[in-house]
Amino acid sequence: MALTDFTFFRQLDRLRLRIRTARGHRPGETLIPRATQAWGVEFESYKEYVPGDDFRYVDWNAVGRLDQLVVRTFTAEREIPVHIFLDTSASMGAPVVDQKFVFATDLVSALGYVVLNNNDPLHLVALAAPKPGQAPFRPAPLLRHRSQFARLPGFLHTLTPGGKTYLRETVRAYIEQTREPGVATVVSDFLVEPAQYEGALTLLQARGYEVRAVHIIGAAELAPERLFRRGKLYDVEEQKERWVSLNRSHLQQYQEALQTHLDALQQFCHRHQILYSRVTTDTPLAQIMTEQFTRAGLLAFR
Amino acid sequence: MGILNPAALPLLTLLGILVLIYLRERWRQRIEVPSLLFWHAVPEDKARIRRFLPDLLFFAQALLLLLLIGGLLRPYRSQTVTETHGNRHILVIDASASMQAREGRSSRFDLALDEAKQVMQSLGPLDESMVISISTRPQIVSGLTSDHLLVLHLLEMLQPVDTSTNLDLGVELALAQRGRDGRRGQVHVFTDLPRSTLSLPQEQVQELVYHRVGKNDDNVALAAFHLYQNPFQTYSQAQAYMLVRNYASRPKKGTLTLQLDNKSVFQKEFTLAAREAASFSMKGFEHAGKLTAKIEPSDALALDNQALSWLAERSLRRLVVVSPVKTLHEELTRVSESIPGLAITAITPEEFFSTRLNPQDVALFHQFVPSATVAVNSLYVFPPPNNPLFPVIAEAADLSILDWRQEHDLLRNLRYVEALPLKKARVLALPPWAQVLISSRTKTSEVPLALTGEKDGHRVVCLAFDLNKGNLTNSDNLTLLLLFLNTLRWLLPPDPAIPQLVSTGEAFFLPPGTAPDSLRLRPPRGEEQTLETDTVEVDQIGEYRLDGSRYRTILYANLFDEAESDIARREEGATKVAPVTKLPTAPQELTRRVPREFGRPLYYGAALVLLLEWLYAMWRYSRMRTA
């Protein structure tokens, strides 16, 4: 995503995060549905006056009608910490034609812009394979305001895909160091056994995060016949080889296995009330942000 | 169909290499996928992958390779073409000495040229002509050409030479040129020789268009001029013989003059009857110098009226005898007493290494062969075993002589070669530079008894048999003495200051190691020129001078050829003149098969395939990018 693409940024300016269950303690600009406060912009409800309430918010019309002192309450506006987990395993870099990792960093940049545009703090975390003596993740510096957005691409450019995927272990390691939950968005290709992603997402939910899963899938993964007809397949994470000759029945078997995996992930998210969105690399980013994510409930228009 | 370059056939193995490259690339190439998670559902198919399954790109590359190799093979298909040609006329012009004979106001050669020009002027524009001049050897004056003006110009430039003629050779060459490419044509022969002198098949002779010139027989010639003087004789002992022959059919008068250094020392008038000869001799010359014999008759050919020779002074020659046996020295000393001008130096093999040899010396090695090359002409007698020059195979005794080369100078005047004493001999392996002079034979092979040859620019003679005591001086062994003297004469190096006698038509070869570029040649007639090869073609009578910084010599060229001097040339035997074939005038149409190469279109095809391959690759790349 080019930082000079002002048209795209103008589209992003119209978007905000859609919060469902996440709560924040600091006052902010994000509206928290079903949460009230004594002041604000957006009227939420009434409540019976109790001593100490601000007299300025007494609704005198209602007092006239009901003969009872009632004060207006407003939708709470809080600062919601947003945690974006970016999968940087080797599978995000293959196949090369899909440019999955580049696509993922662009997507994270766009999401980060929306978050910072609402003046919510952004915690970007690159999930990497655990190494002895090193943290299994690499956090970006905490960003709090849209003016700090320019630092985000700098961090993303330092990342390269490599190593195996350890979603559960890396997520666990991160949340053990973080005390303030918020919105957790996992951006990954989820090319792991179900136990791995289920463990990671469940763990986040259990710690009070409002969890979202953004599933990136490459165009060549959906249609591998574009990639080859016959050849030696090489798993970039497991470093194993397999000779495959791609005829119609083999292709069908592959697509069935893929669909089973996709369905399992989607159903898991649905069961656990995790917002799930599947994006393919051949879809324009603007379309994903303005249409796909808003439809899936990840984002909303202002 | 065929190919012109079969050497390119092995390039077809490149196709096999291409297949190997494909298999190797397929085996090595791997497709990176994010995970094999879903591919486990697909059965692995190793066997099918290993099979060679060519794709479109392989076929394109194989086709490209085939087209390139096909181009290199230079394939052709035979095609029949019809061409219109004129006729061929090969003009063979005799340029020998007899063609210089006068016929009225002009010479025979001029008459021949006039007839040749008439033939040229009668040719059509498509006709081709060729001129061959023949003397001792044929020379192509102009190749086949339709440029008649050029041929006429070349005819004008043609000059006769003072040599004999070999008309058969010239006519054979002309016949071969005429029949080339299946073309028709005629061979015109311009000569003063009768048709019957040609020793070719009768049908070939009858095909010739024969233009004979000359009827005059008026010639008196100096048929021979011999000076008898061996290297050991002084000028006063020399004797000159002159033979004068009248070839005319009527009596002729004349004067014979012998000049020594341009001063007349002998003069005699003679009268010869028709076709008669007379000889004259003279001796008792007072000093050495150039001898010129001249006759002054009134005849048609002046070339054969003069001859040159050189009267030499006697120079002292040394024979260095290297032998471990003293008896040979004594015997040779007795022989040398009767040879004035020959000095004997006898040394033992041990003394030889400290002896300095002059280039004019002759060495005799008896039972000894030096390890290093000897820089003088040498005679080796009975070489010992294990010598470096003549490998000794075995010892032999009481051999009998079975064969010898009668024409060699060493055996001159030897009537009883088989009388040579051969009690002890050694069987020698023949060195590559030597030839067998006298030989015997065992049951299995030839045994050389005397060898001659030239090694490192020096003459070498080897006698494989030993000389016993008294062999050379005993009157019973005259053959051996003559052989020894002949050998000595043959080995004596010529005095470089003395002019060398050659006959016209011969080639004079420069000594080995003489650079021709540094030599200036002054022929008897014509301008001085730089010698370009190591050969001097002697085609004029008179004195040739060769001058260089390191080498100089004088050649005296004489013409003693009865066939040239006898200018009457009567037709012998059957004098029936064969009918002359008329000149074919109409152009001829020739059909022949020519190979038409089509290698170039294959190269174009290769370029096209390459372009299509590139376009396909571009299309695939753009499609992938779009995807």
XYZ file of C-alpha atoms in Angstrom, chain B:
627
model
C 18.350 -35.158 -51.345
C 21.582 -35.269 -49.465
C 23.824 -33.356 -47.152
C 27.003 -31.486 -47.949
C 28.408 -31.344 -44.434
C 28.144 -34.745 -42.743
C 30.608 -33.535 -40.122
C 27.656 -31.827 -38.433
C 25.807 -35.128 -37.934
C 27.293 -35.744 -34.464
C 25.541 -32.543 -33.370
C 22.298 -34.541 -33.361
C 23.430 -35.953 -30.020
C 22.551 -32.513 -28.650
C 18.909 -33.656 -28.770
C 19.755 -36.365 -26.260
C 21.516 -33.794 -24.146
C 18.401 -31.598 -24.326
C 16.283 -34.507 -23.024
C 18.780 -35.063 -20.211
C 18.673 -31.379 -19.327
C 14.887 -31.512 -19.200
C 14.880 -34.580 -16.969
C 17.514 -33.074 -14.707
C 15.690 -29.756 -14.456
C 12.445 -31.502 -13.670
C 14.128 -33.577 -11.010
C 15.870 -30.588 -9.532
C 13.107 -28.033 -9.841
C 10.660 -27.818 -6.934
C 7.511 -25.839 -6.473
C 7.316 -24.047 -3.180
C 3.950 -24.349 -1.458
C 2.959 -22.946 1.932
C 1.978 -26.332 3.254
C 1.491 -29.930 2.215
C -1.522 -30.076 4.510
C -4.017 -30.490 1.702
C -1.694 -32.339 -0.654
C -1.629 -35.358 1.582
C -5.070 -36.058 0.219
C -3.543 -36.355 -3.271
C -1.655 -39.599 -3.963
C 2.047 -39.202 -4.599
C 3.025 -39.974 -8.206
C 6.770 -40.415 -8.406
C 6.790 -42.889 -11.274
C 4.835 -40.660 -13.622
C 6.997 -37.651 -12.827
C 10.163 -39.580 -13.630
C 8.887 -40.405 -17.083
C 9.946 -38.045 -19.813
C 6.805 -36.070 -20.575
C 7.753 -33.325 -22.967
C 5.867 -30.075 -22.921
C 5.321 -27.499 -25.604
C 8.490 -25.637 -24.675
C 10.552 -28.791 -25.095
C 9.120 -29.387 -28.538
C 9.879 -25.797 -29.465
C 13.472 -26.105 -28.272
C 13.948 -29.477 -29.959
C 12.587 -28.026 -33.180
C 14.892 -25.038 -32.860
C 17.864 -27.353 -32.350
C 16.870 -29.562 -35.260
C 16.533 -26.566 -37.555
C 19.951 -25.229 -36.568
C 21.629 -28.631 -37.006
C 19.742 -29.066 -40.262
C 21.162 -25.758 -41.458
C 24.666 -26.800 -40.482
C 24.299 -30.106 -42.336
C 23.801 -28.047 -45.506
C 21.066 -30.220 -47.000
C 20.423 -30.088 -50.699
C 18.126 -31.489 -53.281
C 19.257 -32.218 -56.786
C 17.772 -30.072 -59.479
C 18.017 -30.391 -63.198
C 19.060 -27.204 -64.951
C 19.511 -26.480 -68.612
C 22.228 -24.025 -69.549
C 23.183 -22.564 -72.881
C 26.882 -22.607 -73.542
C 29.143 -21.770 -76.371
C 31.742 -24.221 -77.598
C 35.134 -24.674 -76.118
C 38.305 -24.184 -78.099
C 41.582 -25.144 -76.525
C 44.584 -23.747 -78.352
C 47.804 -25.696 -77.832
C 50.755 -23.706 -79.112
C 54.143 -25.305 -79.472
C 56.710 -22.834 -78.051
C 59.760 -25.065 -78.326
C 63.117 -24.202 -79.844
C 62.299 -25.465 -83.353
C 59.416 -22.998 -83.560
C 62.035 -20.237 -83.764
C 63.118 -21.536 -87.186
C 62.775 -18.950 -89.902
C 60.185 -19.427 -92.625
C 60.774 -16.705 -95.124
C 60.578 -13.366 -93.312
C 58.850 -14.609 -90.190
C 59.338 -17.509 -87.810
C 57.292 -20.660 -87.382
C 56.084 -19.341 -84.063
C 54.732 -16.167 -85.694
C 52.947 -18.277 -88.322
C 51.396 -20.398 -85.572
C 50.258 -17.286 -83.705
C 48.686 -15.891 -86.888
C 46.652 -19.062 -87.342
C 45.685 -19.057 -83.682
C 44.450 -15.486 -83.987
C 42.349 -16.453 -86.996
C 40.746 -19.202 -84.961
C 40.051 -16.735 -82.164
C 38.443 -14.264 -84.529
C 36.082 -16.928 -85.848
C 34.678 -17.721 -82.401
C 31.154 -16.748 -81.376
C 30.474 -14.504 -78.343
C 29.409 -17.446 -76.146
C 32.377 -19.594 -77.095
C 35.100 -20.155 -74.545
C 38.770 -20.467 -75.308
C 41.903 -21.480 -73.492
C 45.549 -21.194 -74.494
C 48.159 -23.742 -73.489
C 51.766 -23.160 -74.355
C 53.855 -26.310 -74.565
C 57.607 -26.697 -74.405
C 59.235 -29.117 -71.964
C 56.193 -28.687 -69.750
C 52.738 -27.365 -70.577
C 51.770 -23.979 -69.255
C 48.229 -22.603 -69.175
C 48.534 -19.119 -70.621
C 44.863 -18.290 -70.140
C 42.123 -20.239 -68.414
C 38.773 -20.881 -70.055
C 37.279 -17.513 -70.849
C 34.856 -15.844 -73.201
C 36.968 -12.699 -73.267
C 38.435 -13.137 -76.748
C 40.239 -9.799 -76.624
C 42.112 -10.890 -73.539
C 43.149 -14.140 -75.196
C 44.322 -12.253 -78.284
C 46.349 -9.964 -76.056
C 47.908 -12.934 -74.268
C 48.756 -14.526 -77.606
C 50.624 -11.355 -78.546
C 52.654 -11.621 -75.353
C 53.584 -15.261 -75.915
C 57.272 -15.983 -76.618
C 59.018 -19.203 -77.714
C 61.693 -20.772 -75.497
C 64.935 -22.634 -76.251
C 63.822 -26.031 -75.002
C 62.551 -29.305 -76.386
C 58.835 -30.014 -76.635
C 56.503 -32.510 -75.021
C 53.511 -32.122 -77.274
C 51.749 -35.247 -75.965
C 51.539 -33.784 -72.496
C 50.091 -30.502 -73.774
C 47.489 -32.251 -75.923
C 46.466 -34.556 -73.062
C 45.987 -31.541 -70.817
C 43.928 -29.823 -73.504
C 41.743 -32.903 -74.028
C 41.121 -33.120 -70.303
C 40.112 -29.455 -70.172
C 37.874 -29.785 -73.183
C 35.795 -32.604 -71.727
C 35.280 -30.965 -68.368
C 31.602 -30.508 -67.352
C 30.501 -32.646 -70.295
C 30.957 -29.814 -72.729
C 31.733 -30.094 -76.432
C 34.745 -28.448 -77.889
C 37.798 -28.690 -80.057
C 41.506 -28.823 -79.441
C 43.594 -26.827 -81.913
C 47.257 -27.763 -82.085
C 49.718 -25.282 -83.586
C 53.099 -26.914 -84.085
C 55.758 -27.758 -86.588
C 55.676 -31.408 -85.582
C 53.839 -33.900 -87.782
C 50.689 -35.449 -86.418
C 52.336 -38.855 -86.422
C 54.727 -37.854 -83.626
C 51.839 -37.827 -81.163
C 51.773 -41.063 -79.202
C 48.132 -40.732 -78.219
C 45.269 -43.090 -79.165
C 44.340 -42.726 -82.793
C 40.772 -41.613 -82.103
C 42.023 -38.783 -79.902
C 44.535 -37.694 -82.506
C 41.813 -37.607 -85.161
C 39.694 -35.328 -83.009
C 42.411 -32.668 -83.024
C 42.301 -29.682 -85.328
C 45.896 -29.757 -86.442
C 47.586 -26.589 -87.687
C 51.052 -27.535 -88.808
C 53.440 -24.758 -89.668
C 56.838 -24.812 -91.358
C 58.313 -26.611 -94.293
C 61.905 -25.467 -94.150
C 64.577 -28.096 -93.399
C 67.588 -25.825 -93.735
C 69.495 -26.332 -90.499
C 73.008 -27.195 -89.444
C 73.479 -27.757 -85.723
C 76.208 -28.142 -83.177
C 74.844 -31.506 -82.100
C 77.314 -32.077 -79.248
C 80.078 -30.266 -77.411
C 81.925 -32.386 -74.853
C 84.900 -31.389 -72.789
C 86.670 -34.370 -71.291
C 88.423 -33.242 -68.138
C 88.132 -35.121 -64.873
C 88.768 -33.363 -61.513
C 92.336 -34.589 -61.375
C 93.306 -33.345 -64.828
C 94.682 -29.933 -65.652
C 93.439 -27.789 -68.577
C 96.299 -28.858 -70.791
C 95.139 -32.462 -70.481
C 91.543 -31.634 -71.373
C 90.126 -32.494 -74.792
C 87.149 -30.861 -76.485
C 84.923 -32.746 -78.926
C 82.412 -31.051 -81.235
C 79.848 -32.779 -83.415
C 78.319 -30.828 -86.285
C 75.319 -32.251 -88.094
C 73.579 -31.157 -91.274
C 69.800 -31.704 -91.048
C 69.092 -30.205 -94.453
C 68.398 -32.325 -97.470
C 71.174 -30.584 -99.371
C 74.895 -30.065 -98.723
C 75.824 -27.225 -96.393
C 78.985 -25.290 -95.754
C 80.098 -23.488 -92.678
C 82.850 -22.581 -90.227
C 83.366 -24.045 -86.766
C 85.069 -21.753 -84.295
C 86.191 -22.570 -80.767
C 86.889 -19.588 -78.526
C 88.622 -19.632 -75.159
C 87.652 -16.519 -73.198
C 86.427 -14.933 -76.468
C 89.715 -15.549 -78.247
C 89.638 -17.964 -81.124
C 91.765 -21.046 -80.471
C 90.387 -23.272 -83.196
C 88.709 -22.569 -86.538
C 87.794 -24.936 -89.307
C 85.623 -24.739 -92.363
C 83.432 -27.710 -93.146
C 81.199 -28.970 -95.886
C 78.564 -31.514 -94.973
C 76.503 -33.615 -97.321
C 72.747 -33.871 -96.820
C 71.932 -35.181 -93.329
C 75.575 -35.941 -92.579
C 77.649 -35.236 -89.451
C 81.282 -34.502 -88.737
C 83.186 -34.410 -85.455
C 86.080 -32.183 -84.489
C 88.382 -32.305 -81.491
C 90.966 -30.105 -79.882
C 93.335 -30.389 -76.953
C 96.379 -28.662 -75.548
C 94.647 -25.603 -74.180
C 96.971 -22.994 -72.726
C 94.859 -21.699 -69.889
C 91.581 -22.236 -68.162
C 88.451 -20.264 -69.063
C 85.146 -20.092 -70.885
C 84.940 -22.216 -74.013
C 82.493 -21.190 -76.711
C 81.881 -23.377 -79.737
C 80.168 -21.687 -82.699
C 79.235 -22.657 -86.218
C 78.419 -20.072 -88.805
C 76.337 -21.604 -91.547
C 73.497 -19.899 -93.312
C 70.521 -21.779 -91.871
C 67.008 -21.271 -90.520
C 67.596 -22.000 -86.825
C 70.330 -20.089 -85.006
C 69.753 -21.511 -81.524
C 71.719 -24.703 -82.043
C 74.732 -22.991 -83.575
C 76.444 -22.248 -80.277
C 77.435 -24.099 -77.110
C 79.297 -23.212 -73.923
C 81.615 -25.100 -71.610
C 84.221 -24.364 -68.975
C 87.857 -25.377 -68.959
C 88.851 -25.720 -65.335
C 92.137 -25.510 -63.541
C 93.141 -28.506 -61.493
C 92.748 -27.940 -57.781
C 94.380 -30.054 -55.127
C 91.838 -32.323 -53.418
C 92.378 -34.058 -50.124
C 91.154 -37.485 -49.143
C 91.131 -37.868 -45.360
C 91.400 -41.576 -44.559
C 90.290 -42.492 -41.060
C 91.069 -46.113 -40.398
C 92.462 -48.232 -37.584
C 94.228 -50.344 -40.260
C 97.537 -49.096 -41.672
C 97.493 -51.351 -44.741
C 94.603 -49.404 -46.272
C 96.561 -46.174 -45.990
C 99.530 -47.709 -47.740
C 97.357 -49.057 -50.488
C 95.579 -45.747 -51.016
C 98.897 -43.934 -51.113
C 99.945 -46.250 -53.944
C 96.719 -45.503 -55.763
C 97.089 -41.756 -55.268
C 100.536 -41.776 -56.795
C 98.867 -42.291 -60.128
C 96.260 -39.576 -59.477
C 97.821 -36.135 -59.690
C 95.918 -33.557 -57.641
C 94.862 -36.005 -54.938
C 96.506 -35.845 -51.508
C 95.972 -38.483 -48.853
C 95.863 -37.639 -45.159
C 95.747 -40.796 -43.057
C 94.719 -40.620 -39.419
C 93.457 -43.022 -36.794
C 89.951 -42.732 -35.368
C 91.375 -41.244 -32.168
C 93.077 -38.469 -34.140
C 89.968 -37.697 -36.173
C 88.319 -35.556 -33.488
C 91.196 -33.059 -33.514
C 91.408 -32.900 -37.321
C 89.847 -29.980 -39.113
C 88.108 -30.778 -42.402
C 87.768 -28.348 -45.312
C 84.527 -28.220 -47.306
C 86.422 -29.413 -50.395
C 87.749 -32.529 -48.637
C 86.427 -36.053 -48.945
C 86.471 -38.314 -45.917
C 86.900 -42.091 -45.963
C 85.913 -43.889 -42.773
C 87.106 -47.436 -42.628
C 85.712 -49.624 -39.816
C 84.795 -46.433 -38.016
C 81.772 -44.109 -37.923
C 82.063 -40.825 -36.006
C 79.322 -40.086 -33.491
C 78.697 -36.551 -34.766
C 77.640 -35.528 -38.274
C 80.544 -34.969 -40.665
C 80.353 -31.758 -42.696
C 81.991 -33.170 -45.854
C 81.087 -35.817 -48.417
C 82.049 -39.177 -46.990
C 82.707 -42.801 -47.908
C 82.106 -45.371 -45.179
C 83.718 -48.771 -45.620
C 82.700 -51.749 -43.507
C 81.087 -49.771 -40.669
C 81.490 -51.336 -37.246
C 78.599 -52.764 -35.208
C 76.649 -50.312 -32.997
C 77.509 -47.313 -35.139
C 75.080 -44.355 -35.103
C 74.620 -44.099 -38.895
C 74.145 -47.590 -40.322
C 72.528 -50.084 -37.931
C 74.286 -53.442 -38.357
C 71.898 -56.371 -38.292
C 74.250 -59.318 -38.820
C 77.579 -60.451 -40.177
C 77.698 -62.223 -43.531
C 80.325 -63.992 -45.576
C 80.729 -65.066 -49.187
C 77.696 -63.212 -50.455
C 77.105 -62.940 -54.153
C 75.983 -59.767 -55.886
C 72.550 -60.132 -57.401
C 71.379 -56.636 -58.300
C 72.769 -53.146 -58.894
C 71.723 -49.776 -60.326
C 73.501 -49.673 -63.637
C 72.581 -46.065 -64.401
C 74.216 -44.606 -61.297
C 77.409 -42.560 -61.745
C 79.250 -44.796 -59.291
C 78.863 -47.804 -61.570
C 79.846 -45.976 -64.741
C 82.081 -48.114 -66.987
C 81.800 -51.075 -64.606
C 81.114 -54.132 -66.642
C 81.595 -56.825 -64.038
C 79.977 -55.544 -60.868
C 79.491 -59.084 -59.667
C 83.287 -59.472 -59.606
C 83.617 -57.296 -56.494
C 85.390 -59.183 -53.671
C 82.918 -59.887 -50.874
C 84.622 -62.112 -48.385
C 83.455 -60.232 -45.333
C 80.327 -58.109 -45.232
C 77.840 -56.737 -42.755
C 74.107 -56.773 -43.216
C 72.985 -53.166 -42.748
C 69.527 -51.763 -42.120
C 68.745 -49.253 -44.834
C 68.545 -45.707 -43.361
C 65.562 -43.670 -44.602
C 67.748 -41.184 -46.481
C 69.749 -43.806 -48.398
C 69.180 -45.909 -51.508
C 70.556 -49.301 -52.343
C 73.258 -49.246 -55.023
C 74.420 -52.851 -54.979
C 72.526 -55.600 -53.229
C 72.509 -59.281 -52.505
C 69.596 -61.329 -51.230
C 69.045 -63.836 -48.527
C 66.064 -66.153 -48.380
C 63.989 -63.581 -46.600
C 65.155 -60.133 -47.593
C 67.392 -57.904 -49.647
C 70.887 -57.281 -48.269
C 72.332 -53.908 -49.240
C 76.049 -54.069 -50.029
C 76.543 -50.499 -51.182
C 74.369 -47.505 -50.248
C 74.260 -43.964 -51.540
C 72.371 -40.984 -50.339
C 72.466 -37.435 -49.149
C 72.431 -36.569 -45.458
C 72.427 -33.029 -44.040
C 73.321 -31.684 -47.486
C 76.361 -33.947 -48.011
C 76.772 -36.994 -50.197
C 77.338 -40.294 -48.452
C 78.436 -43.665 -49.854
C 78.695 -46.777 -47.734
C 80.285 -50.081 -48.704
C 79.118 -52.860 -46.409
C 82.013 -55.143 -47.330
C 85.609 -54.875 -46.169
C 88.665 -54.147 -48.293
C 91.342 -56.754 -47.853
C 94.995 -56.242 -48.378
C 95.783 -55.737 -52.035
C 92.166 -55.402 -53.045
C 92.688 -51.985 -54.641
C 96.066 -52.542 -56.245
C 95.643 -56.106 -57.425
C 95.006 -56.246 -61.139
C 92.415 -58.961 -60.551
C 90.223 -56.482 -58.724
C 89.982 -53.791 -61.372
C 86.248 -53.526 -60.755
C 86.844 -52.474 -57.166
C 89.431 -49.886 -58.201
C 87.061 -48.402 -60.760
C 84.269 -48.352 -58.221
C 86.563 -46.598 -55.774
C 87.638 -44.000 -58.340
C 84.059 -43.437 -59.479
C 83.043 -43.020 -55.867
C 85.809 -40.534 -55.280
C 84.736 -38.518 -58.320
C 81.113 -38.618 -57.235
C 81.999 -37.483 -53.754
C 84.298 -34.644 -54.802
C 82.268 -31.465 -54.219
C 81.979 -29.197 -57.239
C 84.128 -26.089 -57.205
C 81.631 -23.231 -56.646
C 83.731 -20.964 -58.851
C 83.311 -23.222 -61.898
C 80.186 -22.686 -64.015
C 77.763 -25.575 -64.106
C 76.530 -27.086 -67.351
C 72.790 -27.572 -67.758
C 70.511 -28.395 -70.651
C 67.635 -26.148 -71.541
C 64.351 -27.476 -70.261
C 65.914 -28.662 -67.022
C 65.337 -27.076 -63.631
C 68.320 -26.005 -61.564
C 67.799 -26.431 -57.823
C 69.580 -24.202 -55.349
C 71.630 -25.961 -52.670
C 69.701 -26.665 -49.430
C 69.588 -23.706 -47.091
C 70.036 -21.065 -49.774
C 67.419 -18.333 -49.417
C 66.087 -17.499 -52.904
C 65.034 -13.964 -51.860
C 68.612 -12.778 -51.595
C 69.528 -13.973 -55.091
C 69.444 -11.948 -58.296
C 69.111 -13.897 -61.510
C 70.420 -12.561 -64.769
C 69.237 -14.749 -67.680
C 70.926 -14.774 -71.087
C 68.109 -12.644 -72.521
C 65.807 -10.408 -70.573
C 66.172 -8.312 -67.458
C 67.724 -9.132 -64.134
C 65.192 -10.331 -61.586
C 64.961 -11.493 -57.982
C 64.618 -15.235 -57.619
C 61.291 -16.112 -55.971
C 61.684 -19.871 -55.594
C 64.619 -22.200 -55.010
C 64.443 -23.354 -58.633
C 65.723 -21.792 -61.839
C 63.786 -22.855 -64.933
C 66.432 -22.980 -67.645
C 64.634 -22.185 -70.907
C 67.185 -20.075 -72.779
C 70.581 -21.015 -74.103
C 73.551 -19.037 -72.847
C 74.880 -17.869 -69.532
C 72.748 -17.512 -66.386
C 74.262 -15.621 -63.462
C 73.028 -16.088 -59.922
C 74.374 -13.464 -57.502
C 73.777 -13.283 -53.802
C 75.636 -12.249 -50.701
C 76.372 -15.852 -49.685
C 75.872 -17.846 -52.839
C 76.752 -17.185 -56.450
C 77.124 -19.401 -59.443
C 77.067 -19.404 -63.211
C 75.038 -21.767 -65.359
C 75.919 -22.574 -68.968
C 72.746 -23.670 -70.740
C 73.072 -25.572 -74.036
C 70.570 -27.123 -76.363
C 71.608 -30.461 -77.837
C 68.346 -31.928 -79.041
C 68.130 -33.723 -82.312
C 64.363 -33.570 -82.309
C 64.500 -29.768 -82.165
C 67.370 -29.334 -84.574
C 65.869 -31.624 -87.183
C 63.362 -29.043 -88.328
C 62.373 -30.941 -91.468
C 59.968 -33.167 -89.441
C 58.929 -35.494 -92.158
C 55.750 -37.383 -91.673
C 56.700 -40.957 -90.913
C 54.697 -44.072 -91.656
C 51.074 -43.478 -92.545
C 50.860 -39.942 -93.789
C 47.152 -40.054 -94.306
C 45.776 -36.774 -93.010
C 42.669 -37.211 -90.917
C 39.673 -35.082 -91.917
C 39.509 -31.935 -89.869
C 36.296 -31.544 -87.933
C 34.502 -28.334 -88.680
C 34.200 -25.732 -85.985
C 30.935 -26.240 -84.119
C 29.217 -22.893 -84.204
C 25.781 -23.304 -82.657
C 25.593 -22.825 -78.885
C 24.952 -26.061 -77.041
C 22.310 -26.647 -74.405
C 23.552 -28.689 -71.499
C 21.350 -30.374 -68.968
C 22.919 -31.165 -65.673
C 21.922 -31.820 -62.120
C 23.039 -29.272 -59.605
C 22.625 -29.419 -55.843
C 20.296 -26.741 -54.496
C 20.982 -26.073 -50.851
C 18.087 -25.277 -48.575
C 19.996 -24.770 -45.359
C 19.268 -21.041 -45.238
C 15.449 -21.442 -44.942
C 16.132 -23.744 -41.991
C 18.011 -20.922 -40.294
C 15.072 -18.597 -40.984
C 12.773 -21.255 -39.528
C 14.972 -21.408 -36.424
C 14.732 -17.643 -36.037
C 10.943 -17.841 -36.418
C 10.664 -20.588 -33.798
C 12.839 -18.522 -31.484
C 10.549 -15.524 -31.988
C 7.418 -17.604 -31.386
C 8.985 -19.085 -28.261
C 9.783 -15.621 -26.987
C 6.264 -14.382 -27.708
C 4.808 -17.418 -25.953
C 7.039 -16.803 -22.931
C 5.983 -13.147 -22.856
C 2.330 -14.159 -23.066
C 2.747 -16.643 -20.224
C 4.573 -14.110 -18.115
C 1.929 -11.455 -18.616
C -0.768 -14.035 -17.873
C 0.940 -14.979 -14.648
C 1.265 -11.351 -13.686
C -2.417 -10.787 -14.368
C -3.279 -13.866 -12.337
